Amino acid sequence: MKRVATSAMVTLFLGALLSAQGPTQFHPGFNLFSKQQDVQLGLENAAEVRKQMVVIKDPVLTEYVNRVGKRLVSAREAQESGFPFTFEVVADPSINAFALPGGPMFINTGLLKAVDTEGQLAGVMGHEMSHVILRHGTNQASKSKLIELPAVLGSQVAGGSMMGQLAQLGIGLGANSVLLKFSRSAESQADLMGSHLMAESGYDPMEMARFFEKLNAQGGGRTLQFLSDHPNPDNREKAIEQEARKLPSQNYSYQTGEFQRMKQVVAKIKEPKPKAQPQQQ
Ligand SMILES: [Zn+2]
């Protein structure tokens, strides 16, 4: 009996030791929305984004971001989330991308023009997907409208519009939206989970760190849009590097082979002047 207990303890101890060395585990925080409500909110806001921005229908660009995106979606944490990710390119010169709750992602032409490698793009996309998986947008909305939200969410009927009611609470896509502008701790989580998605897809997580370094070094004006929505956590690059060392797969050889073609096509796209941000009601 005593021996069984000892061996059980050794197993527990070894398990704890192994998990301590494995990748960091993250789980979504407090949330008043159901996952289905994340999806609905994202779909309604995505329809609005398509009205306000110019979606690029070019088949080369569309297929390219979908190939990279689907590769990332095949990673375990994305699969387990069950969210229906979609990927679209929008004509906007700012170096940015954003993902709405439940999975719709929009990638600016400015970002496609700015990345030096496919891995850098996969880094930004993996980071955005992680915000969706960890439900950071609706987590922030839940914390900011703790009192008002339960009645609104509880009165939702299938097929009814959620966006209009939430806009009345100030939860929309306007400037400094709680759905799209995150805290530094949410940023750290998205970086580290993003590194998992990248590694499992065959992309070197350090490419994400390199791209953030590049943005930091550039600074100034609209290039900083990404850093404005996604404030830099401390020691960003170092944290990604440390996490990458804990990952089991170190085979970073995947490429779609279409990066140069994408670059040629996107170079010819002229972006309209950025439109005003949608007004919050
Ligand atoms: Zn972020």
CSV table of C-alpha atoms and ligand atoms in Angstrom, one decimal:
chain,number,residue,atom,x,y,z
A,1,MET,CA,0.0,0.0,0.0
A,2,LYS,CA,2.7,2.4,1.0
A,3,ARG,CA,4.7,1.5,-2.2
A,4,VAL,CA,1.6,2.2,-4.4
A,5,ALA,CA,1.3,5.6,-2.7
A,6,THR,CA,4.9,6.4,-3.2
A,7,SER,CA,4.9,5.4,-6.8
A,8,ALA,CA,1.7,7.5,-7.3
A,9,MET,CA,3.5,10.5,-5.7
A,10,VAL,CA,6.6,9.9,-8.0
A,11,THR,CA,4.3,9.9,-11.0
A,12,LEU,CA,2.6,13.1,-9.9
A,13,PHE,CA,5.9,14.7,-9.2
A,14,LEU,CA,7.2,13.7,-12.7
A,15,GLY,CA,4.0,14.9,-14.3
A,16,ALA,CA,4.4,18.3,-12.6
A,17,LEU,CA,8.0,18.5,-13.6
A,18,LEU,CA,7.2,17.7,-17.2
A,19,SER,CA,4.3,20.2,-17.4
A,20,ALA,CA,6.5,22.9,-15.8
A,21,GLN,CA,8.9,22.5,-18.7
A,22,GLY,CA,6.2,22.3,-21.4
A,23,PRO,CA,4.6,25.3,-23.2
A,24,THR,CA,2.6,27.7,-21.0
A,25,GLN,CA,-1.1,26.8,-20.8
A,26,PHE,CA,-3.6,29.6,-21.2
A,27,HIS,CA,-7.4,29.6,-20.7
A,28,PRO,CA,-10.0,32.3,-21.5
A,29,GLY,CA,-10.8,34.5,-18.5
A,30,PHE,CA,-14.0,35.7,-17.0
A,31,ASN,CA,-16.7,36.2,-19.7
A,32,LEU,CA,-20.4,37.0,-19.7
A,33,PHE,CA,-20.8,36.1,-23.4
A,34,SER,CA,-21.3,32.5,-24.5
A,35,LYS,CA,-18.9,31.3,-27.2
A,36,GLN,CA,-21.8,31.3,-29.6
A,37,GLN,CA,-22.4,35.0,-28.7
A,38,ASP,CA,-18.7,35.7,-29.5
A,39,VAL,CA,-19.3,34.2,-32.9
A,40,GLN,CA,-22.5,36.2,-33.5
A,41,LEU,CA,-20.9,39.5,-32.4
A,42,GLY,CA,-18.0,38.8,-34.7
A,43,LEU,CA,-20.2,38.0,-37.7
A,44,GLU,CA,-22.3,41.2,-37.2
A,45,ASN,CA,-19.3,43.4,-36.8
A,46,ALA,CA,-17.5,41.8,-39.8
A,47,ALA,CA,-20.5,42.7,-42.0
A,48,GLU,CA,-20.1,46.3,-40.8
A,49,VAL,CA,-16.3,46.2,-41.5
A,50,ARG,CA,-17.0,45.1,-45.0
A,51,LYS,CA,-19.2,48.1,-45.5
A,52,GLN,CA,-16.7,50.5,-44.0
A,53,MET,CA,-13.5,49.2,-45.5
A,54,VAL,CA,-12.5,48.0,-49.0
A,55,VAL,CA,-12.2,44.2,-49.1
A,56,ILE,CA,-9.7,43.1,-51.7
A,57,LYS,CA,-11.1,40.3,-53.8
A,58,ASP,CA,-7.9,39.5,-55.7
A,59,PRO,CA,-7.7,35.6,-55.9
A,60,VAL,CA,-3.9,35.5,-55.3
A,61,LEU,CA,-4.1,37.5,-52.1
A,62,THR,CA,-7.3,35.8,-50.8
A,63,GLU,CA,-5.9,32.4,-51.4
A,64,TYR,CA,-2.6,33.3,-49.8
A,65,VAL,CA,-3.9,34.6,-46.5
A,66,ASN,CA,-6.3,31.6,-46.4
A,67,ARG,CA,-3.4,29.1,-46.9
A,68,VAL,CA,-1.4,30.7,-44.1
A,69,GLY,CA,-4.5,31.0,-41.9
A,70,LYS,CA,-5.7,27.5,-42.4
A,71,ARG,CA,-2.2,26.2,-41.6
A,72,LEU,CA,-2.4,28.1,-38.2
A,73,VAL,CA,-6.0,26.9,-37.6
A,74,SER,CA,-4.7,23.3,-37.8
A,75,ALA,CA,-2.8,23.8,-34.5
A,76,ARG,CA,-4.2,22.2,-31.4
A,77,GLU,CA,-5.3,25.3,-29.4
A,78,ALA,CA,-7.1,26.7,-32.5
A,79,GLN,CA,-8.8,23.4,-33.2
A,80,GLU,CA,-9.9,23.0,-29.6
A,81,SER,CA,-11.4,26.5,-29.5
A,82,GLY,CA,-13.9,25.5,-32.2
A,83,PHE,CA,-14.1,29.1,-33.5
A,84,PRO,CA,-14.8,29.4,-37.3
A,85,PHE,CA,-11.8,31.5,-38.4
A,86,THR,CA,-12.0,33.4,-41.7
A,87,PHE,CA,-9.3,35.6,-43.4
A,88,GLU,CA,-9.8,38.6,-45.6
A,89,VAL,CA,-7.5,41.3,-47.0
A,90,VAL,CA,-8.6,44.9,-46.7
A,91,ALA,CA,-7.1,47.9,-48.6
A,92,ASP,CA,-5.5,50.0,-45.8
A,93,PRO,CA,-1.9,51.4,-45.7
A,94,SER,CA,-1.6,51.0,-41.9
A,95,ILE,CA,0.6,48.1,-40.8
A,96,ASN,CA,-2.1,46.2,-39.0
A,97,ALA,CA,-4.5,43.3,-38.8
A,98,PHE,CA,-7.4,42.7,-36.5
A,99,ALA,CA,-9.6,39.7,-35.6
A,100,LEU,CA,-13.1,40.1,-34.2
A,101,PRO,CA,-14.6,37.8,-31.5
A,102,GLY,CA,-15.4,34.3,-32.8
A,103,GLY,CA,-12.8,34.5,-35.7
A,104,PRO,CA,-13.3,36.9,-38.6
A,105,MET,CA,-9.8,38.3,-39.3
A,106,PHE,CA,-9.0,41.3,-41.6
A,107,ILE,CA,-5.4,41.8,-42.8
A,108,ASN,CA,-4.4,45.2,-44.1
A,109,THR,CA,-2.5,45.5,-47.4
A,110,GLY,CA,-0.1,47.7,-45.4
A,111,LEU,CA,0.8,44.6,-43.3
A,112,LEU,CA,1.3,42.4,-46.4
A,113,LYS,CA,3.6,45.1,-47.8
A,114,ALA,CA,5.6,45.4,-44.6
A,115,VAL,CA,6.4,41.8,-43.8
A,116,ASP,CA,9.8,40.5,-44.9
A,117,THR,CA,8.9,36.8,-44.6
A,118,GLU,CA,5.9,34.5,-44.5
A,119,GLY,CA,6.8,33.7,-40.9
A,120,GLN,CA,6.4,37.3,-39.9
A,121,LEU,CA,2.9,37.4,-41.4
A,122,ALA,CA,2.1,34.1,-39.7
A,123,GLY,CA,3.3,35.6,-36.5
A,124,VAL,CA,0.9,38.5,-36.6
A,125,MET,CA,-2.0,36.2,-37.7
A,126,GLY,CA,-1.2,33.7,-35.0
A,127,HIS,CA,-1.1,36.5,-32.4
A,128,GLU,CA,-4.5,37.8,-33.6
A,129,MET,CA,-6.0,34.3,-33.6
A,130,SER,CA,-4.8,33.9,-30.0
A,131,HIS,CA,-6.8,36.9,-28.9
A,132,VAL,CA,-9.9,35.2,-30.4
A,133,ILE,CA,-9.1,31.8,-28.8
A,134,LEU,CA,-8.6,33.4,-25.4
A,135,ARG,CA,-11.7,35.6,-26.0
A,136,HIS,CA,-9.9,38.8,-24.9
A,137,GLY,CA,-12.4,41.1,-26.6
A,138,THR,CA,-15.5,39.8,-24.9
A,139,ASN,CA,-13.5,39.3,-21.7
A,140,GLN,CA,-12.7,43.0,-21.7
A,141,ALA,CA,-16.3,43.9,-22.6
A,142,SER,CA,-17.6,41.7,-19.8
A,143,LYS,CA,-15.3,43.4,-17.2
A,144,SER,CA,-16.2,46.9,-18.4
A,145,LYS,CA,-20.0,46.4,-18.4
A,146,LEU,CA,-20.4,43.9,-15.6
A,147,ILE,CA,-23.7,45.4,-14.5
A,148,GLU,CA,-25.4,46.2,-17.8
A,149,LEU,CA,-24.4,43.2,-19.9
A,150,PRO,CA,-26.3,40.3,-18.4
A,151,ALA,CA,-29.7,41.8,-19.2
A,152,VAL,CA,-28.7,42.6,-22.8
A,153,LEU,CA,-27.1,39.2,-23.4
A,154,GLY,CA,-29.9,37.4,-21.6
A,155,SER,CA,-32.6,39.1,-23.8
A,156,GLN,CA,-30.9,38.0,-27.0
A,157,VAL,CA,-33.1,35.9,-29.2
A,158,ALA,CA,-31.9,33.7,-32.0
A,159,GLY,CA,-31.5,35.7,-35.2
A,160,GLY,CA,-31.8,39.1,-33.4
A,161,SER,CA,-29.1,41.8,-33.8
A,162,MET,CA,-26.6,42.0,-30.9
A,163,MET,CA,-24.4,44.7,-32.3
A,164,GLY,CA,-26.9,47.5,-32.1
A,165,GLN,CA,-27.7,46.8,-28.4
A,166,LEU,CA,-24.0,46.5,-27.5
A,167,ALA,CA,-23.2,49.7,-29.4
A,168,GLN,CA,-25.6,51.5,-26.9
A,169,LEU,CA,-23.3,50.3,-24.2
A,170,GLY,CA,-20.3,51.6,-26.1
A,171,ILE,CA,-19.1,48.2,-27.1
A,172,GLY,CA,-18.4,48.5,-30.8
A,173,LEU,CA,-15.5,49.0,-33.2
A,174,GLY,CA,-14.9,52.7,-32.6
A,175,ALA,CA,-11.6,54.2,-31.5
A,176,ASN,CA,-10.1,52.4,-28.5
A,177,SER,CA,-12.7,49.7,-28.8
A,178,VAL,CA,-12.7,47.2,-25.9
A,179,LEU,CA,-13.1,44.5,-28.5
A,180,LEU,CA,-9.8,45.4,-30.3
A,181,LYS,CA,-7.5,47.2,-28.0
A,182,PHE,CA,-5.9,45.0,-25.4
A,183,SER,CA,-4.0,45.1,-22.1
A,184,ARG,CA,-0.3,44.3,-21.9
A,185,SER,CA,-1.1,41.0,-20.1
A,186,ALA,CA,-3.5,40.0,-22.9
A,187,GLU,CA,-0.7,40.9,-25.4
A,188,SER,CA,1.8,38.6,-23.6
A,189,GLN,CA,-0.7,35.7,-23.7
A,190,ALA,CA,-1.4,36.3,-27.5
A,191,ASP,CA,2.4,36.4,-28.2
A,192,LEU,CA,3.0,33.1,-26.4
A,193,MET,CA,0.0,31.2,-27.7
A,194,GLY,CA,0.8,32.7,-31.1
A,195,SER,CA,4.2,31.1,-30.8
A,196,HIS,CA,2.5,27.7,-30.2
A,197,LEU,CA,0.3,28.1,-33.3
A,198,MET,CA,3.3,29.1,-35.4
A,199,ALA,CA,5.5,26.2,-34.2
A,200,GLU,CA,2.9,23.6,-34.8
A,201,SER,CA,2.3,25.0,-38.3
A,202,GLY,CA,6.1,24.8,-39.1
A,203,TYR,CA,6.9,28.5,-38.7
A,204,ASP,CA,9.7,29.8,-36.5
A,205,PRO,CA,8.1,31.7,-33.6
A,206,MET,CA,11.1,34.0,-33.6
A,207,GLU,CA,9.8,35.5,-36.8
A,208,MET,CA,7.0,37.1,-34.8
A,209,ALA,CA,9.5,38.6,-32.4
A,210,ARG,CA,11.6,39.9,-35.3
A,211,PHE,CA,8.6,41.6,-36.8
A,212,PHE,CA,7.7,43.3,-33.5
A,213,GLU,CA,11.3,44.5,-33.2
A,214,LYS,CA,11.1,45.9,-36.7
A,215,LEU,CA,7.9,47.8,-35.9
A,216,ASN,CA,9.5,49.2,-32.8
A,217,ALA,CA,12.5,50.3,-34.7
A,218,GLN,CA,10.4,52.0,-37.4
A,219,GLY,CA,8.1,54.0,-35.1
A,220,GLY,CA,6.1,57.0,-36.1
A,221,GLY,CA,2.8,57.7,-37.7
A,222,ARG,CA,0.5,55.0,-39.1
A,223,THR,CA,3.1,52.3,-39.0
A,224,LEU,CA,2.5,52.2,-35.2
A,225,GLN,CA,-1.1,51.3,-35.5
A,226,PHE,CA,-0.5,47.7,-34.6
A,227,LEU,CA,1.5,48.7,-31.5
A,228,SER,CA,-1.2,51.2,-30.5
A,229,ASP,CA,-3.9,48.4,-30.6
A,230,HIS,CA,-1.4,45.8,-29.2
A,231,PRO,CA,0.8,47.6,-26.7
A,232,ASN,CA,4.2,46.1,-26.2
A,233,PRO,CA,4.6,43.9,-23.1
A,234,ASP,CA,7.9,44.2,-21.4
A,235,ASN,CA,10.7,42.1,-22.9
A,236,ARG,CA,8.4,41.0,-25.7
A,237,GLU,CA,11.1,39.4,-27.9
A,238,LYS,CA,12.8,37.6,-25.0
A,239,ALA,CA,9.5,36.2,-23.7
A,240,ILE,CA,8.7,34.7,-27.1
A,241,GLU,CA,12.2,33.3,-27.3
A,242,GLN,CA,11.9,31.6,-23.9
A,243,GLU,CA,8.5,30.1,-24.8
A,244,ALA,CA,9.8,28.9,-28.2
A,245,ARG,CA,12.4,26.9,-26.3
A,246,LYS,CA,9.7,25.0,-24.4
A,247,LEU,CA,7.9,23.8,-27.6
A,248,PRO,CA,8.3,20.2,-28.6
A,249,SER,CA,8.4,20.8,-32.4
A,250,GLN,CA,11.5,22.6,-33.7
A,251,ASN,CA,11.0,21.8,-37.3
A,252,TYR,CA,10.4,25.2,-38.8
A,253,SER,CA,10.5,24.5,-42.5
A,254,TYR,CA,7.0,25.2,-43.8
A,255,GLN,CA,6.4,27.7,-46.5
A,256,THR,CA,3.5,28.1,-49.0
A,257,GLY,CA,6.0,28.9,-51.7
A,258,GLU,CA,3.7,31.8,-52.7
A,259,PHE,CA,5.3,34.6,-50.7
A,260,GLN,CA,7.0,36.4,-53.6
A,261,ARG,CA,3.9,36.1,-55.8
A,262,MET,CA,1.8,37.7,-53.0
A,263,LYS,CA,4.4,40.5,-52.7
A,264,GLN,CA,4.2,41.3,-56.4
A,265,VAL,CA,0.4,41.4,-56.4
A,266,VAL,CA,0.1,43.5,-53.2
A,267,ALA,CA,2.7,46.0,-54.4
A,268,LYS,CA,0.3,47.0,-57.2
A,269,ILE,CA,-2.6,47.6,-54.9
A,270,LYS,CA,-3.4,51.2,-54.2
A,271,GLU,CA,-5.0,51.9,-50.9
A,272,PRO,CA,-7.7,54.5,-50.4
A,273,LYS,CA,-7.2,57.2,-47.9
A,274,PRO,CA,-8.0,55.7,-44.5
A,275,LYS,CA,-11.7,56.3,-43.7
A,276,ALA,CA,-12.8,57.6,-40.3
A,277,GLN,CA,-13.2,55.0,-37.7
A,278,PRO,CA,-16.8,53.9,-37.4
A,279,GLN,CA,-18.6,56.1,-34.8
A,280,GLN,CA,-19.6,54.7,-31.5
A,281,GLN,CA,-23.2,55.4,-30.6
B,1,ZN,ZN,-2.4,41.8,-29.6
